[in-house]
PDB file of C-alpha atoms in Angstrom:
ATOM      1  CA  ALA A 274      13.287 -47.442 -59.373  1.00 74.00           C
ATOM      2  CA  LEU A 275       9.889 -45.942 -58.695  1.00 83.00           C
ATOM      3  CA  GLY A 276       7.990 -47.993 -56.176  1.00 86.00           C
ATOM      4  CA  THR A 277       4.712 -47.970 -54.261  1.00 89.00           C
ATOM      5  CA  VAL A 278       4.535 -48.381 -50.515  1.00 88.00           C
ATOM      6  CA  THR A 279       1.518 -50.515 -49.493  1.00 89.00           C
ATOM      7  CA  PRO A 280       0.429 -51.602 -46.042  1.00 92.00           C
ATOM      8  CA  PRO A 281       0.243 -55.335 -45.423  1.00 91.00           C
ATOM      9  CA  ILE A 282      -3.154 -54.892 -43.651  1.00 93.00           C
ATOM     10  CA  THR A 283      -5.862 -52.299 -44.163  1.00 94.00           C
ATOM     11  CA  ALA A 284      -8.952 -52.285 -41.877  1.00 95.00           C
ATOM     12  CA  THR A 285     -12.128 -50.435 -42.575  1.00 94.00           C
ATOM     13  CA  LEU A 286     -14.259 -49.201 -39.703  1.00 94.00           C
ATOM     14  CA  VAL A 287     -17.864 -50.059 -39.909  1.00 95.00           C
ATOM     15  CA  PRO A 288     -20.301 -50.009 -37.093  1.00 96.00           C
ATOM     16  CA  GLN A 289     -21.702 -53.261 -35.906  1.00 96.00           C
ATOM     17  CA  VAL A 290     -24.893 -51.601 -34.503  1.00 97.00           C
ATOM     18  CA  ALA A 291     -27.060 -48.761 -35.944  1.00 97.00           C
ATOM     19  CA  GLY A 292     -27.372 -45.432 -34.201  1.00 96.00           C
ATOM     20  CA  VAL A 293     -26.482 -41.759 -34.042  1.00 97.00           C
ATOM     21  CA  LEU A 294     -22.783 -41.134 -33.959  1.00 96.00           C
ATOM     22  CA  THR A 295     -22.114 -39.175 -30.735  1.00 97.00           C
ATOM     23  CA  GLU A 296     -18.301 -38.985 -30.634  1.00 95.00           C
ATOM     24  CA  VAL A 297     -15.355 -39.185 -33.066  1.00 95.00           C
ATOM     25  CA  LEU A 298     -12.204 -39.636 -31.008  1.00 95.00           C
ATOM     26  CA  PHE A 299      -9.553 -39.435 -33.700  1.00 95.00           C
ATOM     27  CA  THR A 300      -8.186 -36.953 -36.309  1.00 93.00           C
ATOM     28  CA  GLU A 301      -6.942 -37.688 -39.712  1.00 93.00           C
ATOM     29  CA  GLY A 302      -3.510 -39.155 -39.998  1.00 93.00           C
ATOM     30  CA  GLN A 303      -3.403 -39.967 -36.185  1.00 95.00           C
ATOM     31  CA  MET A 304      -1.587 -43.205 -35.114  1.00 95.00           C
ATOM     32  CA  VAL A 305      -4.094 -45.439 -33.315  1.00 96.00           C
ATOM     33  CA  ASP A 306      -3.484 -48.570 -31.322  1.00 96.00           C
ATOM     34  CA  LYS A 307      -5.300 -51.859 -31.540  1.00 96.00           C
ATOM     35  CA  GLY A 308      -8.359 -51.758 -29.144  1.00 96.00           C
ATOM     36  CA  GLN A 309      -8.455 -47.913 -28.913  1.00 97.00           C
ATOM     37  CA  VAL A 310     -11.984 -46.477 -28.834  1.00 97.00           C
ATOM     38  CA  LEU A 311     -12.312 -44.370 -32.056  1.00 97.00           C
ATOM     39  CA  ALA A 312     -15.945 -43.476 -32.178  1.00 96.00           C
ATOM     40  CA  ARG A 313     -19.068 -43.913 -30.035  1.00 97.00           C
ATOM     41  CA  ILE A 314     -22.591 -44.546 -31.127  1.00 97.00           C
ATOM     42  CA  ASP A 315     -25.555 -43.526 -28.758  1.00 97.00           C
ATOM     43  CA  VAL A 316     -25.758 -46.494 -26.503  1.00 97.00           C
ATOM     44  CA  ARG A 317     -28.963 -45.581 -24.656  1.00 97.00           C
ATOM     45  CA  PRO A 318     -31.312 -47.724 -26.808  1.00 97.00           C
ATOM     46  CA  TYR A 319     -29.027 -50.679 -26.414  1.00 97.00           C
ATOM     47  CA  GLU A 320     -28.730 -50.178 -22.677  1.00 98.00           C
ATOM     48  CA  GLN A 321     -32.560 -50.130 -22.398  1.00 98.00           C
ATOM     49  CA  THR A 322     -32.730 -53.392 -24.411  1.00 97.00           C
ATOM     50  CA  LEU A 323     -30.139 -54.922 -22.016  1.00 98.00           C
ATOM     51  CA  LEU A 324     -32.260 -53.881 -19.055  1.00 98.00           C
ATOM     52  CA  GLN A 325     -35.397 -55.361 -20.653  1.00 98.00           C
ATOM     53  CA  ALA A 326     -33.461 -58.648 -21.236  1.00 98.00           C
ATOM     54  CA  ARG A 327     -32.309 -58.759 -17.622  1.00 98.00           C
ATOM     55  CA  GLY A 328     -35.751 -58.111 -16.431  1.00 98.00           C
ATOM     56  CA  GLN A 329     -37.332 -60.755 -18.626  1.00 98.00           C
ATOM     57  CA  ARG A 330     -34.660 -63.263 -17.452  1.00 98.00           C
ATOM     58  CA  ALA A 331     -35.311 -62.496 -13.760  1.00 98.00           C
ATOM     59  CA  LYS A 332     -39.095 -62.867 -14.198  1.00 98.00           C
ATOM     60  CA  ASP A 333     -38.676 -66.173 -16.034  1.00 98.00           C
ATOM     61  CA  GLU A 334     -36.262 -67.494 -13.539  1.00 98.00           C
ATOM     62  CA  ALA A 335     -38.736 -66.716 -10.873  1.00 98.00           C
ATOM     63  CA  GLN A 336     -41.457 -68.597 -12.728  1.00 98.00           C
ATOM     64  CA  LEU A 337     -39.030 -71.589 -13.099  1.00 98.00           C
ATOM     65  CA  ALA A 338     -38.242 -71.602  -9.443  1.00 98.00           C
ATOM     66  CA  ALA A 339     -42.007 -71.619  -8.615  1.00 98.00           C
ATOM     67  CA  ALA A 340     -42.522 -74.386 -11.152  1.00 98.00           C
ATOM     68  CA  ARG A 341     -39.850 -76.475  -9.606  1.00 97.00           C
ATOM     69  CA  VAL A 342     -41.188 -76.157  -6.073  1.00 98.00           C
ATOM     70  CA  THR A 343     -44.622 -77.109  -7.354  1.00 97.00           C
ATOM     71  CA  LEU A 344     -43.200 -80.126  -9.190  1.00 97.00           C
ATOM     72  CA  GLY A 345     -41.546 -81.173  -5.932  1.00 97.00           C
ATOM     73  CA  ARG A 346     -44.852 -80.938  -4.185  1.00 96.00           C
ATOM     74  CA  TYR A 347     -46.520 -82.951  -6.883  1.00 96.00           C
ATOM     75  CA  GLN A 348     -43.904 -85.604  -6.752  1.00 95.00           C
ATOM     76  CA  ARG A 349     -44.397 -86.057  -3.017  1.00 95.00           C
ATOM     77  CA  LEU A 350     -48.096 -86.186  -3.449  1.00 95.00           C
ATOM     78  CA  TRP A 351     -47.587 -88.852  -6.223  1.00 94.00           C
ATOM     79  CA  GLU A 352     -45.524 -90.970  -3.950  1.00 93.00           C
ATOM     80  CA  GLN A 353     -48.441 -90.829  -1.435  1.00 93.00           C
ATOM     81  CA  ASP A 354     -50.867 -91.738  -4.157  1.00 90.00           C
ATOM     82  CA  SER A 355     -52.706 -88.445  -3.702  1.00 91.00           C
ATOM     83  CA  ILE A 356     -52.456 -87.024  -7.261  1.00 93.00           C
ATOM     84  CA  ALA A 357     -52.757 -88.257 -10.731  1.00 94.00           C
ATOM     85  CA  ARG A 358     -49.540 -88.985 -12.679  1.00 94.00           C
ATOM     86  CA  GLN A 359     -50.658 -86.736 -15.463  1.00 95.00           C
ATOM     87  CA  ASP A 360     -50.510 -83.646 -13.219  1.00 95.00           C
ATOM     88  CA  VAL A 361     -46.926 -84.622 -12.237  1.00 96.00           C
ATOM     89  CA  ASP A 362     -46.022 -85.120 -15.939  1.00 96.00           C
ATOM     90  CA  THR A 363     -47.616 -81.768 -16.871  1.00 97.00           C
ATOM     91  CA  GLN A 364     -45.759 -79.907 -14.203  1.00 97.00           C
ATOM     92  CA  ALA A 365     -42.423 -81.639 -15.189  1.00 97.00           C
ATOM     93  CA  ALA A 366     -43.067 -80.563 -18.782  1.00 98.00           C
ATOM     94  CA  LEU A 367     -43.660 -76.983 -17.615  1.00 97.00           C
ATOM     95  CA  VAL A 368     -40.367 -77.006 -15.709  1.00 97.00           C
ATOM     96  CA  LYS A 369     -38.600 -78.215 -18.898  1.00 98.00           C
ATOM     97  CA  GLN A 370     -40.328 -75.428 -20.928  1.00 98.00           C
ATOM     98  CA  LEU A 371     -39.403 -72.744 -18.506  1.00 98.00           C
ATOM     99  CA  GLU A 372     -35.708 -73.955 -18.462  1.00 98.00           C
ATOM    100  CA  GLY A 373     -35.709 -73.455 -22.166  1.00 98.00           C
ATOM    101  CA  VAL A 374     -37.227 -69.939 -21.845  1.00 98.00           C
ATOM    102  CA  VAL A 375     -34.441 -69.052 -19.294  1.00 98.00           C
ATOM    103  CA  VAL A 376     -31.802 -70.252 -21.818  1.00 98.00           C
ATOM    104  CA  VAL A 377     -33.213 -68.073 -24.433  1.00 98.00           C
ATOM    105  CA  ASP A 378     -33.421 -65.124 -22.048  1.00 98.00           C
ATOM    106  CA  ARG A 379     -29.703 -65.658 -21.199  1.00 98.00           C
ATOM    107  CA  ALA A 380     -28.874 -65.609 -24.900  1.00 98.00           C
ATOM    108  CA  SER A 381     -30.962 -62.521 -25.432  1.00 97.00           C
ATOM    109  CA  GLU A 382     -29.101 -60.806 -22.501  1.00 98.00           C
ATOM    110  CA  ARG A 383     -25.640 -61.694 -23.921  1.00 98.00           C
ATOM    111  CA  ALA A 384     -26.659 -60.409 -27.376  1.00 97.00           C
ATOM    112  CA  ALA A 385     -27.796 -57.100 -25.722  1.00 97.00           C
ATOM    113  CA  GLU A 386     -24.508 -56.931 -23.826  1.00 97.00           C
ATOM    114  CA  LEU A 387     -22.691 -57.330 -27.122  1.00 97.00           C
ATOM    115  CA  ASN A 388     -24.639 -54.519 -28.695  1.00 97.00           C
ATOM    116  CA  VAL A 389     -23.798 -52.248 -25.786  1.00 97.00           C
ATOM    117  CA  GLY A 390     -20.096 -53.023 -26.434  1.00 97.00           C
ATOM    118  CA  PHE A 391     -20.484 -52.555 -30.149  1.00 97.00           C
ATOM    119  CA  ALA A 392     -21.626 -48.988 -29.582  1.00 97.00           C
ATOM    120  CA  SER A 393     -17.950 -48.267 -28.925  1.00 97.00           C
ATOM    121  CA  ILE A 394     -16.105 -48.597 -32.227  1.00 96.00           C
ATOM    122  CA  ARG A 395     -12.657 -49.818 -31.573  1.00 97.00           C
ATOM    123  CA  ALA A 396      -9.407 -50.031 -33.693  1.00 96.00           C
ATOM    124  CA  PRO A 397      -9.093 -53.686 -34.947  1.00 96.00           C
ATOM    125  CA  ILE A 398      -5.425 -52.992 -35.716  1.00 95.00           C
ATOM    126  CA  SER A 399      -2.629 -50.509 -34.878  1.00 95.00           C
ATOM    127  CA  GLY A 400      -1.751 -48.039 -37.606  1.00 95.00           C
ATOM    128  CA  ARG A 401      -2.466 -44.627 -39.301  1.00 95.00           C
ATOM    129  CA  ILE A 402      -6.176 -43.736 -39.567  1.00 96.00           C
ATOM    130  CA  SER A 403      -7.757 -41.858 -42.433  1.00 95.00           C
ATOM    131  CA  ALA A 404     -10.267 -38.978 -42.223  1.00 93.00           C
ATOM    132  CA  ALA A 405     -13.647 -39.802 -40.838  1.00 91.00           C
ATOM    133  CA  SER A 406     -16.248 -40.034 -43.526  1.00 92.00           C
ATOM    134  CA  VAL A 407     -19.060 -39.162 -41.258  1.00 91.00           C
ATOM    135  CA  LYS A 408     -19.648 -36.506 -38.579  1.00 93.00           C
ATOM    136  CA  ILE A 409     -21.146 -36.374 -35.172  1.00 95.00           C
ATOM    137  CA  GLY A 410     -24.885 -36.486 -35.386  1.00 95.00           C
ATOM    138  CA  ASN A 411     -25.013 -38.729 -38.436  1.00 94.00           C
ATOM    139  CA  PHE A 412     -26.957 -41.884 -38.365  1.00 95.00           C
ATOM    140  CA  VAL A 413     -24.719 -44.955 -39.162  1.00 96.00           C
ATOM    141  CA  ARG A 414     -25.595 -48.534 -39.516  1.00 95.00           C
ATOM    142  CA  PRO A 415     -23.720 -51.758 -40.516  1.00 94.00           C
ATOM    143  CA  ALA A 416     -25.214 -51.810 -44.035  1.00 91.00           C
ATOM    144  CA  ASP A 417     -23.690 -48.406 -44.991  1.00 89.00           C
ATOM    145  CA  THR A 418     -21.460 -48.738 -48.100  1.00 88.00           C
ATOM    146  CA  THR A 419     -19.101 -46.015 -46.876  1.00 89.00           C
ATOM    147  CA  PRO A 420     -16.807 -47.040 -43.954  1.00 93.00           C
ATOM    148  CA  LEU A 421     -16.393 -44.616 -41.041  1.00 94.00           C
ATOM    149  CA  ALA A 422     -12.544 -44.539 -41.706  1.00 95.00           C
ATOM    150  CA  THR A 423      -9.759 -46.868 -42.681  1.00 95.00           C
ATOM    151  CA  ILE A 424      -6.620 -47.799 -40.797  1.00 96.00           C
ATOM    152  CA  ASN A 425      -3.439 -48.821 -42.546  1.00 94.00           C
ATOM    153  CA  GLN A 426      -0.785 -50.848 -40.704  1.00 93.00           C
ATOM    154  CA  MET A 427       2.453 -48.841 -40.916  1.00 89.00           C
ATOM    155  CA  ALA A 428       5.051 -51.345 -39.657  1.00 86.00           C
ATOM    156  CA  PRO A 429       5.984 -53.314 -41.507  1.00 87.00           C
ATOM    157  CA  VAL A 430       5.079 -51.977 -44.933  1.00 88.00           C
ATOM    158  CA  TYR A 431       5.653 -53.520 -48.469  1.00 89.00           C
ATOM    159  CA  VAL A 432       7.370 -51.601 -51.259  1.00 89.00           C
ATOM    160  CA  THR A 433       6.642 -52.828 -54.685  1.00 87.00           C
ATOM    161  CA  PHE A 434       8.500 -51.607 -57.737  1.00 85.00           C
ATOM    162  CA  ALA A 435       9.173 -52.883 -61.256  1.00 85.00           C
ATOM    163  CA  ILE A 436      12.714 -53.616 -62.426  1.00 84.00           C
ATOM    164  CA  PRO A 437      13.459 -54.597 -66.053  1.00 81.00           C
ATOM    165  CA  GLN A 438      14.800 -58.062 -66.429  1.00 82.00           C
ATOM    166  CA  ARG A 439      17.996 -57.030 -67.913  1.00 83.00           C
ATOM    167  CA  VAL A 440      18.783 -54.841 -64.843  1.00 79.00           C
ATOM    168  CA  LEU A 441      17.818 -57.632 -62.551  1.00 72.00           C
TER     169      LEU A 441
END
């Protein structure tokens, strides 16, 4: 009987960040392992964004520390009946606001770290890879309709074939 061999899993490689493709580290038909770096996108813009996020977080954490110190002073003055309660409440609200800002800064930093990692395109499965559909120097982005390549799992594989019922 004639049959068709099909892989149980086929993965398409698409970038998760936009940028210029700087390296293609595979050749058509090569066996690749899960997690293997297959291509790299210029990471420099994402590294700069990460540095900016870290700097902003450090700045906001310093402001938060200063606001907490001031709040402590205001609370001591309040206990001595030397300051209005409104000043203490305003400073406490500022501390809460800066705590929220620092949480946002940490999330921005983690997102920037993810983007730095996404600049290295890794194999999601082990298998045989197709030819690259883009070349070094091309600008790639997640919205592209053409994948960078596809990977077909080679073990196990499925074989489908048709047999007439009378033979079965």
